[in-house]
Coordinates of C-alpha atoms in Angstrom, one line a residue:
Chain P
M433 CA 100.3 235.6 -52.5
T434 CA 104.1 234.7 -52.2
P435 CA 105.4 231.0 -52.9
G436 CA 107.9 229.3 -50.6
H437 CA 104.8 228.4 -47.6
Q438 CA 102.5 225.7 -49.1
I439 CA 100.5 223.9 -46.9
D440 CA 100.5 219.8 -48.0
G441 CA 96.9 218.3 -48.2
R442 CA 93.9 218.8 -50.9
A443 CA 91.4 220.9 -49.9
K444 CA 88.6 220.7 -48.4
F445 CA 86.9 224.5 -48.3
D446 CA 87.8 226.8 -51.5
I447 CA 86.5 229.7 -50.9
R448 CA 86.2 232.5 -54.1
Q449 CA 85.8 235.9 -54.4
L450 CA 83.5 236.0 -51.5
T451 CA 81.7 239.4 -50.7
V452 CA 79.1 240.3 -47.2
S453 CA 77.9 243.1 -48.0
L454 CA 75.7 244.8 -45.4
A455 CA 72.1 247.1 -46.6
D456 CA 74.5 250.5 -46.2
G457 CA 77.5 248.9 -48.8
S458 CA 80.2 248.7 -46.7
H459 CA 81.4 245.2 -46.9
I460 CA 81.8 242.9 -44.1
L461 CA 84.1 240.6 -46.6
D462 CA 85.8 242.0 -49.1
D463 CA 86.2 239.6 -52.0
L464 CA 88.3 237.5 -50.3
S465 CA 89.5 234.1 -51.6
H466 CA 91.1 231.1 -49.5
T467 CA 92.2 227.3 -49.3
L468 CA 91.3 225.2 -46.2
T469 CA 93.3 222.1 -46.0
E470 CA 91.7 218.4 -45.1
G471 CA 92.9 217.4 -42.1
R472 CA 94.2 219.9 -40.6
I473 CA 93.7 223.1 -38.1
N474 CA 92.9 225.7 -39.9
A475 CA 93.0 229.3 -38.1
L476 CA 91.7 232.4 -38.9
I477 CA 93.4 235.3 -37.2
G478 CA 92.8 239.0 -37.1
P479 CA 91.6 242.3 -35.3
S480 CA 88.2 242.3 -34.0
G481 CA 85.0 243.1 -36.8
C482 CA 87.9 242.0 -39.5
G483 CA 85.6 239.4 -40.7
K484 CA 86.8 236.5 -39.5
S485 CA 83.4 235.0 -37.4
T486 CA 81.3 236.3 -40.7
L487 CA 83.7 233.4 -42.9
L488 CA 83.3 230.8 -40.4
R489 CA 79.6 231.6 -40.8
C490 CA 79.8 231.3 -43.9
L491 CA 81.0 228.2 -44.3
N492 CA 78.1 226.4 -42.8
R493 CA 75.7 229.3 -44.4
L494 CA 74.3 230.9 -40.8
I495 CA 75.0 233.8 -43.1
E496 CA 74.6 233.8 -47.3
P497 CA 77.2 235.8 -49.0
T498 CA 76.1 238.6 -51.2
K499 CA 78.7 237.6 -54.0
G500 CA 81.3 235.0 -54.9
S501 CA 81.6 231.1 -53.8
I502 CA 82.4 228.1 -51.4
T503 CA 82.9 224.5 -52.0
L504 CA 83.2 221.8 -49.9
D505 CA 85.4 219.0 -51.6
G506 CA 84.5 220.3 -54.6
V507 CA 80.4 221.3 -54.4
D508 CA 79.4 224.2 -54.1
I509 CA 77.8 224.9 -50.7
A510 CA 74.7 226.9 -52.1
N511 CA 73.9 224.2 -53.9
T512 CA 73.6 221.9 -50.9
D513 CA 70.7 221.3 -48.6
V514 CA 71.6 223.1 -46.2
L515 CA 70.4 221.0 -42.7
T516 CA 72.5 218.1 -44.6
L517 CA 75.8 220.6 -45.2
R518 CA 75.2 221.7 -41.4
A519 CA 74.9 218.1 -40.5
R520 CA 78.7 217.8 -42.2
V521 CA 80.3 221.1 -40.9
G522 CA 79.9 221.1 -37.4
M523 CA 80.0 224.1 -35.2
V524 CA 81.3 225.4 -31.9
M525 CA 79.9 228.8 -30.5
Q526 CA 82.6 231.3 -28.8
S527 CA 80.4 231.1 -25.9
A528 CA 78.4 227.4 -25.2
T529 CA 74.7 227.8 -24.9
M530 CA 73.3 224.6 -23.1
F531 CA 70.1 223.3 -24.3
A532 CA 67.6 222.7 -21.4
G533 CA 68.1 219.2 -20.2
S534 CA 70.5 216.6 -19.4
I535 CA 74.1 216.6 -21.6
A536 CA 73.1 213.2 -23.0
D537 CA 70.1 215.3 -23.9
N538 CA 72.5 218.0 -25.5
L539 CA 74.6 215.7 -27.4
A540 CA 71.2 213.8 -28.9
F541 CA 69.9 216.9 -29.9
G542 CA 71.9 217.3 -33.4
P543 CA 71.1 213.2 -34.7
R544 CA 67.6 214.1 -33.4
S545 CA 67.1 216.6 -35.8
L546 CA 68.1 214.6 -38.3
G547 CA 66.1 211.7 -37.7
L548 CA 68.8 209.7 -35.5
E549 CA 69.0 208.4 -32.3
I550 CA 71.7 208.0 -30.5
D551 CA 72.4 205.3 -27.8
R552 CA 74.4 205.7 -24.7
P553 CA 77.9 204.1 -25.1
R554 CA 77.9 206.6 -27.8
I555 CA 77.1 210.0 -25.6
K556 CA 80.0 208.1 -23.4
E557 CA 82.6 207.8 -26.5
L558 CA 81.9 211.0 -27.1
L559 CA 82.7 213.0 -23.9
E560 CA 85.9 210.8 -23.5
L561 CA 86.9 212.4 -26.5
V562 CA 86.3 215.6 -25.2
S563 CA 88.2 214.6 -22.1
L564 CA 84.9 215.2 -19.6
D565 CA 84.2 212.1 -17.4
P566 CA 81.6 209.7 -19.1
S567 CA 79.6 209.4 -15.5
L568 CA 78.7 212.8 -15.6
L569 CA 76.3 212.0 -18.8
D570 CA 73.1 212.7 -17.1
N571 CA 73.8 215.9 -15.0
D572 CA 71.8 218.4 -15.6
A573 CA 73.5 220.9 -18.4
Q574 CA 73.0 224.1 -17.0
N575 CA 75.2 223.9 -14.3
L576 CA 78.2 223.3 -16.0
S577 CA 82.0 225.3 -15.4
G578 CA 82.6 227.3 -18.8
G579 CA 85.2 225.1 -19.9
Q580 CA 83.0 222.0 -19.6
A581 CA 79.7 223.6 -21.3
Q582 CA 82.1 224.1 -23.8
R583 CA 83.8 220.3 -24.4
V584 CA 80.3 219.7 -24.4
S585 CA 79.8 222.0 -26.6
I586 CA 82.4 219.9 -29.0
A587 CA 80.5 216.9 -28.4
R588 CA 77.6 217.9 -29.2
A589 CA 78.9 219.2 -32.7
L590 CA 80.7 215.6 -32.7
A591 CA 77.1 213.7 -32.6
N592 CA 76.5 214.5 -35.7
K593 CA 80.2 212.8 -37.1
P594 CA 80.6 215.7 -38.8
E595 CA 83.6 215.9 -41.3
V596 CA 84.3 219.4 -40.4
L597 CA 84.8 221.4 -37.2
L598 CA 84.6 225.2 -37.3
L599 CA 85.2 227.1 -33.9
D600 CA 84.6 230.1 -33.1
E601 CA 87.8 231.7 -30.9
P602 CA 86.0 228.6 -28.8
T603 CA 88.7 229.7 -25.8
S604 CA 88.2 233.3 -25.3
A605 CA 86.0 232.7 -22.2
L606 CA 88.6 230.5 -20.6
D607 CA 91.0 230.0 -18.3
P608 CA 94.7 228.9 -19.8
A609 CA 94.1 225.4 -18.2
A610 CA 90.6 224.9 -19.9
T611 CA 92.1 226.3 -22.8
R612 CA 94.7 224.0 -22.8
T613 CA 92.1 221.3 -22.3
I614 CA 90.1 222.2 -25.5
E615 CA 93.4 222.4 -27.9
S616 CA 94.5 218.9 -27.2
T617 CA 91.1 218.2 -27.9
L618 CA 91.2 219.8 -31.6
K619 CA 94.6 217.8 -32.3
R620 CA 93.4 214.6 -30.9
L621 CA 90.4 215.5 -33.8
R622 CA 93.1 216.1 -36.2
D623 CA 95.4 213.2 -35.8
E624 CA 92.9 210.6 -35.0
L625 CA 89.9 211.1 -36.8
R626 CA 91.5 213.3 -39.6
M627 CA 88.4 215.9 -38.9
T628 CA 89.3 219.1 -40.5
I629 CA 88.8 222.3 -38.3
V630 CA 88.5 225.7 -39.0
L631 CA 89.5 227.8 -35.9
V632 CA 88.7 231.2 -35.4
S633 CA 91.8 232.5 -32.8
H634 CA 91.8 235.6 -31.4
S635 CA 95.5 234.5 -29.7
M636 CA 98.5 234.1 -32.4
E637 CA 99.9 232.4 -29.0
Q638 CA 97.4 229.4 -29.3
V639 CA 97.8 229.8 -33.7
E640 CA 101.3 229.1 -33.0
R641 CA 100.6 226.1 -30.6
I642 CA 98.2 223.8 -32.6
A643 CA 97.6 225.7 -35.9
D644 CA 98.7 223.9 -39.7
T645 CA 97.3 226.6 -41.4
S646 CA 96.6 230.2 -41.1
A647 CA 95.5 233.5 -42.3
L648 CA 95.8 237.1 -41.5
M649 CA 92.7 239.1 -41.6
L650 CA 92.6 242.2 -41.7
D651 CA 89.1 244.5 -43.4
G652 CA 87.5 241.8 -45.0
K653 CA 90.0 240.7 -45.9
I654 CA 93.2 237.7 -45.9
I655 CA 96.4 240.5 -45.9
E656 CA 99.3 237.1 -45.1
S657 CA 98.3 233.5 -44.7
G658 CA 100.3 230.2 -44.7
T659 CA 102.0 228.1 -41.9
P660 CA 102.3 230.0 -38.5
E661 CA 105.9 229.9 -38.8
H662 CA 105.6 231.6 -42.2
L663 CA 103.0 234.3 -40.9
L664 CA 105.7 234.7 -38.3
S665 CA 108.9 235.1 -40.5
G666 CA 110.6 237.0 -43.0
V667 CA 108.6 240.1 -45.1
H668 CA 105.6 239.4 -43.3
H669 CA 106.5 239.7 -39.6
H670 CA 105.4 243.2 -39.3
W671 CA 101.6 242.6 -39.9
T672 CA 101.2 239.3 -37.4
E673 CA 103.9 241.4 -35.0
Q674 CA 101.4 244.8 -34.9
F675 CA 98.4 242.0 -34.7
A676 CA 100.5 240.1 -31.3
K677 CA 100.8 243.7 -29.9
G678 CA 97.3 244.8 -30.4
E679 CA 98.1 247.9 -32.6
L680 CA 96.9 246.2 -36.2
S681 CA 93.2 247.8 -36.0
S682 CA 90.2 247.4 -38.5
Q683 CA 90.7 251.4 -40.0
K684 CA 91.8 251.8 -43.7
E685 CA 94.3 254.5 -43.1
N686 CA 96.2 252.0 -41.1
Q687 CA 96.8 249.9 -44.7
P688 CA 99.7 250.5 -46.7
N689 CA 98.9 250.2 -50.6
Chain Y
M105 CA 22.5 264.9 -34.4
L106 CA 20.6 266.9 -32.4
D107 CA 18.4 264.1 -31.7
T108 CA 21.8 262.5 -29.6
L109 CA 22.4 265.9 -28.2
S110 CA 19.2 266.4 -26.8
E111 CA 18.6 262.8 -25.2
L112 CA 22.7 263.9 -24.0
L113 CA 21.1 266.9 -22.0
P114 CA 19.4 265.3 -19.1
R115 CA 22.2 263.3 -18.5
L116 CA 25.0 266.2 -18.5
P117 CA 24.5 266.7 -14.5
G118 CA 25.5 262.9 -14.2
I119 CA 28.2 263.2 -16.8
L120 CA 29.3 266.8 -14.8
G121 CA 29.9 264.3 -11.5
A122 CA 31.8 262.2 -12.8
L123 CA 33.5 264.4 -14.5
T124 CA 35.0 265.6 -10.5
L125 CA 36.5 262.5 -10.2
V126 CA 38.5 263.9 -12.7
G127 CA 39.5 266.5 -11.2
L128 CA 40.0 265.5 -8.3
A129 CA 43.0 263.3 -10.3
I130 CA 44.4 266.1 -12.4
G131 CA 44.4 267.5 -8.4
I132 CA 46.9 264.6 -7.3
S133 CA 49.0 264.9 -10.3
Y134 CA 49.8 268.8 -10.2
W135 CA 49.7 268.4 -6.3
Q136 CA 52.8 265.6 -6.8
K137 CA 53.7 267.1 -9.7
V138 CA 53.3 263.5 -11.3
G139 CA 53.0 266.1 -15.0
L140 CA 49.8 264.1 -16.3
E141 CA 47.7 267.1 -16.2
K142 CA 47.6 268.0 -19.6
S143 CA 47.7 263.9 -20.5
M144 CA 44.5 263.9 -18.2
A145 CA 43.1 266.6 -19.5
V146 CA 43.4 265.8 -23.1
A147 CA 42.5 262.1 -22.5
V148 CA 39.0 262.5 -21.2
V149 CA 38.3 265.3 -24.2
R150 CA 38.9 262.5 -26.6
A151 CA 37.0 259.8 -24.5
F152 CA 33.6 262.4 -25.2
V153 CA 34.3 263.1 -28.9
Q154 CA 35.2 260.1 -29.6
L155 CA 31.9 258.1 -27.6
I156 CA 29.9 261.5 -28.8
A157 CA 30.8 260.1 -32.1
I158 CA 30.3 256.6 -32.1
G159 CA 26.9 256.9 -30.6
Y160 CA 26.0 258.9 -33.0
A161 CA 27.2 257.1 -35.8
L162 CA 25.7 253.8 -34.1
Q163 CA 22.3 255.4 -34.0
L164 CA 22.7 256.3 -38.0
I165 CA 23.9 252.6 -38.2
F166 CA 21.1 250.9 -36.8
D167 CA 18.5 253.5 -38.1
S168 CA 19.7 252.9 -41.7
D169 CA 19.8 249.1 -41.7
N170 CA 22.1 249.2 -44.3
P171 CA 24.8 246.2 -44.2
L172 CA 27.6 248.6 -45.9
W173 CA 27.9 250.6 -42.7
I174 CA 28.6 247.7 -40.5
A175 CA 31.3 246.5 -43.4
V176 CA 33.0 250.2 -43.1
I177 CA 33.1 250.7 -39.5
V178 CA 34.6 247.0 -38.7
G179 CA 37.0 248.1 -41.3
V180 CA 37.8 251.8 -39.6
M181 CA 38.1 249.4 -36.3
L182 CA 40.5 247.2 -37.7
T183 CA 42.6 249.9 -39.3
V184 CA 43.2 251.6 -36.6
A185 CA 43.8 248.2 -34.6
G186 CA 46.6 247.3 -37.0
L187 CA 48.1 250.3 -36.9
T188 CA 48.3 250.5 -33.1
S189 CA 49.6 247.1 -32.5
G190 CA 51.8 247.3 -35.1
K191 CA 53.3 250.5 -33.7
R192 CA 53.7 248.6 -31.1
A193 CA 55.9 245.8 -32.9
K194 CA 59.1 248.0 -33.9
S195 CA 62.1 246.7 -35.6
I196 CA 59.4 243.7 -36.6
P197 CA 59.9 244.0 -40.7
R198 CA 56.2 244.4 -42.3
A199 CA 55.3 244.7 -38.7
R200 CA 51.5 246.2 -39.7
T201 CA 51.1 243.8 -42.4
I202 CA 51.1 241.1 -39.7
A203 CA 48.9 242.9 -37.3
L204 CA 46.3 243.5 -39.5
L205 CA 46.2 239.6 -40.9
S206 CA 46.2 238.4 -37.5
I207 CA 43.5 240.8 -36.0
S208 CA 41.3 240.6 -39.2
T209 CA 41.8 236.3 -40.2
S210 CA 40.5 236.2 -35.8
L211 CA 37.6 238.4 -36.3
V212 CA 37.3 236.5 -39.2
L213 CA 37.4 233.4 -37.6
T214 CA 35.7 234.0 -34.6
L215 CA 32.1 236.0 -35.8
G216 CA 32.3 233.3 -38.0
T217 CA 31.5 230.9 -35.9
L218 CA 29.3 232.7 -33.5
L219 CA 26.9 233.5 -36.5
M220 CA 27.5 229.6 -37.6
F221 CA 26.5 228.6 -34.7
K222 CA 23.6 231.5 -34.8
V223 CA 24.5 232.4 -30.7
F224 CA 23.7 235.7 -31.8
E225 CA 21.4 237.6 -34.7
P226 CA 23.4 239.2 -37.6
S227 CA 21.9 242.2 -36.9
P228 CA 24.0 245.8 -36.4
Q229 CA 23.1 245.7 -33.1
S230 CA 25.0 242.7 -32.1
I231 CA 27.9 242.7 -34.8
I232 CA 29.3 246.1 -34.4
P233 CA 29.6 245.2 -30.2
I234 CA 30.9 242.1 -30.8
A235 CA 33.1 242.6 -33.9
G236 CA 34.8 245.8 -30.8
M237 CA 35.7 243.1 -28.7
I238 CA 37.2 240.5 -30.5
I239 CA 38.8 243.6 -33.0
G240 CA 40.3 244.9 -29.5
N241 CA 41.1 241.2 -27.4
A242 CA 43.2 240.1 -31.1
M243 CA 45.1 243.6 -30.6
T244 CA 46.4 243.3 -27.5
A245 CA 47.2 239.6 -28.5
T246 CA 49.0 240.5 -31.2
S247 CA 51.2 243.2 -29.8
L248 CA 52.0 240.5 -27.0
S249 CA 52.9 237.8 -29.4
M250 CA 54.7 239.8 -31.4
A251 CA 56.9 241.8 -29.2
R252 CA 57.2 238.8 -27.2
L253 CA 58.8 237.1 -29.9
R254 CA 61.5 239.6 -31.0
D255 CA 62.6 240.6 -27.6
D256 CA 63.1 236.4 -27.2
L257 CA 64.3 236.0 -30.4
K258 CA 67.5 238.9 -30.1
S259 CA 68.2 237.4 -26.8
S260 CA 67.8 233.6 -27.3
R261 CA 70.2 234.4 -30.5
S262 CA 73.1 232.3 -29.6
A263 CA 71.1 229.4 -28.0
I264 CA 69.0 229.4 -31.7
E265 CA 72.0 229.5 -33.8
S266 CA 73.3 226.6 -31.8
A267 CA 70.9 224.7 -33.0
L268 CA 70.4 225.6 -36.6
A269 CA 74.6 225.1 -36.5
L270 CA 73.3 221.0 -35.7
G271 CA 71.4 220.7 -38.5
A272 CA 67.8 221.4 -36.7
P273 CA 65.0 223.2 -38.5
S274 CA 64.3 227.2 -37.9
R275 CA 60.8 225.9 -36.4
V276 CA 62.8 222.9 -34.3
A277 CA 65.7 226.0 -33.4
A278 CA 63.1 228.7 -32.5
Q279 CA 60.5 226.5 -30.8
G280 CA 60.8 227.3 -27.2
Q281 CA 60.4 230.9 -27.9
L282 CA 57.5 230.0 -31.0
R283 CA 55.8 228.4 -27.9
T284 CA 56.1 231.2 -25.3
A285 CA 55.1 233.9 -27.5
L286 CA 52.1 232.2 -28.2
A287 CA 51.4 231.6 -24.3
T288 CA 52.2 235.5 -23.9
G289 CA 49.2 236.5 -25.9
M290 CA 46.6 234.3 -24.4
T291 CA 47.6 234.2 -20.7
P292 CA 45.8 237.6 -20.0
L293 CA 42.7 236.3 -21.5
V294 CA 43.0 232.8 -19.7
D295 CA 43.5 234.6 -16.4
S296 CA 40.7 236.9 -16.5
T297 CA 38.4 234.0 -17.9
K298 CA 40.0 231.5 -15.0
T299 CA 39.1 234.7 -11.9
V300 CA 35.9 236.1 -14.1
G301 CA 33.2 236.8 -11.9
L302 CA 35.1 236.5 -8.9
I303 CA 37.4 239.8 -8.9
A304 CA 35.1 241.7 -11.0
L305 CA 32.4 241.8 -12.9
P306 CA 33.1 241.7 -16.4
G307 CA 32.2 244.7 -19.3
A308 CA 29.6 242.9 -21.5
M309 CA 27.4 241.5 -17.9
T310 CA 27.9 245.1 -15.9
G311 CA 26.7 247.1 -18.7
M312 CA 23.5 245.2 -19.4
I313 CA 22.7 244.8 -15.4
L314 CA 23.3 248.6 -14.9
A315 CA 21.0 248.4 -18.3
G316 CA 18.4 246.3 -15.9
S317 CA 18.8 243.0 -17.3
P318 CA 17.8 239.8 -14.8
P319 CA 21.2 238.6 -13.6
M320 CA 21.3 235.4 -15.4
E321 CA 20.6 237.2 -19.1
A322 CA 23.6 238.9 -18.3
V323 CA 26.0 236.0 -16.9
Q324 CA 24.8 233.8 -20.7
L325 CA 26.1 237.0 -22.9
Q326 CA 28.9 236.9 -20.5
I327 CA 29.9 233.3 -20.7
V328 CA 29.7 233.7 -24.3
V329 CA 32.0 236.8 -24.1
M330 CA 34.4 235.0 -22.7
F331 CA 34.6 232.2 -24.6
M332 CA 34.7 234.4 -27.8
L333 CA 37.5 236.7 -26.5
V334 CA 39.2 233.3 -25.6
G335 CA 38.9 232.0 -29.0
A336 CA 39.8 235.4 -30.7
A337 CA 43.4 235.9 -28.7
A338 CA 44.5 232.5 -29.5
F339 CA 43.8 232.8 -33.5
A340 CA 45.1 236.0 -33.1
S341 CA 48.1 235.0 -31.4
M342 CA 48.7 231.6 -33.5
I343 CA 48.8 233.8 -36.5
A344 CA 50.7 236.9 -35.0
T345 CA 53.5 234.7 -33.8
F346 CA 53.7 232.8 -37.0
L347 CA 53.8 235.4 -39.3
T348 CA 56.1 237.2 -37.0
Y349 CA 58.5 234.1 -37.1
R350 CA 58.6 233.7 -40.9
Q351 CA 59.8 237.7 -40.9
F352 CA 63.2 236.6 -38.8
F353 CA 64.1 233.4 -40.7
T354 CA 65.2 232.5 -44.2
K355 CA 64.1 229.7 -46.1
T356 CA 67.4 228.7 -45.6
H357 CA 66.9 228.1 -42.0
Q358 CA 68.9 231.9 -41.0
L359 CA 68.1 234.1 -37.9
N360 CA 67.4 237.2 -39.8
L361 CA 67.9 239.8 -37.0

């Protein structure tokens, strides 16, 4: 990697030579190494099929890699109890799936799975943190708008008091206003709670708006990484421009050697 | 063979009379272009040959009085049931093994209970037809539970992974799907037990009444049969659901579809 775009801060996740292969021998992730910085919004971008969601799902072990290792605070996550790891590393999916019951029931799900209880003041505090009206806590979670459901699913992940929040294209199904609310929530989590955030995004504009570090992926590899400004400047501008125009696609022949 | 056939001969006019109904059905199929004529003809021939064969086999077994024959015939029933049920449950790894295990465990538990309480005599005349009824119903319950669990896990993937990502163990994450699969396997028998005698007189009872037994005797037998089949379906559904669930989740709580 070219020098001059070092990110300040300690490594939260250190990903080393990670490979995820399918049964037919093809690779979703191909010998990928990357560092995700503590207390920052770390973006992963790239065209669909590039492996960014797979990489995200390796970080909380929803997928086990075929080869390679990931450390969290220097400890190999393969040697960590998987349920404890998932409580420390929260995840928000692309489209929020609400569990049956009220919003409060949804927020209590994580702590209950770990044998803990969560009280109503704490639930209200979490709803406020994601810019939702705390008086909604007894409402049925099935009748929420897409943006509200996504905010509940962020609050639900936060109920476990995670150190890291993984988000898989959390705004791809939302309108611009709902998108901005989620983005400001993520900045708040970084600034007020010093959380490490890993954001898979489809939008270079979003990455510019909120991310501190970014990595552009193609065909299971990281082809460029650094600050969003770095990605948009200098010799590497070509890749990013292609991606922003939607011309970067997952075909081997598009890659120069 | 000759004995059986000569016994059958006086009944031939009756069989031919009933066959005119099949002829009528084939005629309707041809007239309305349903395209089932060939299947119906094949089904009629198969039913005739299969039933004559089993009648002949049963006569031999009852005459020989060797318990080994019971094992052979029950073994054949189990194999056919396991293969049939396993074939239905496409895309479930080790489906045939799961089906065979569920059906045979259900048979051992149900038949064992009946023999322990001396509900039936351990003679070939009772064990073979009872084993047949248990296996048939256990097979249906197994197929229903396996297919339902597979379908529900696929359609609820995002809810299940949301729960797993919150630190829930796979058994908790798939709790709703497991319950539904179990209920699906058991519901047909629970329903027919509820309405027994109101809608149709069930097979065992009909047979006994047709053969000239007093209705109350036939009723007693039917009650035992219904209770036995509810148990058989419950055992089979439970084992099939559990074993199918184990195919789709890893020890480290990942959903593997």
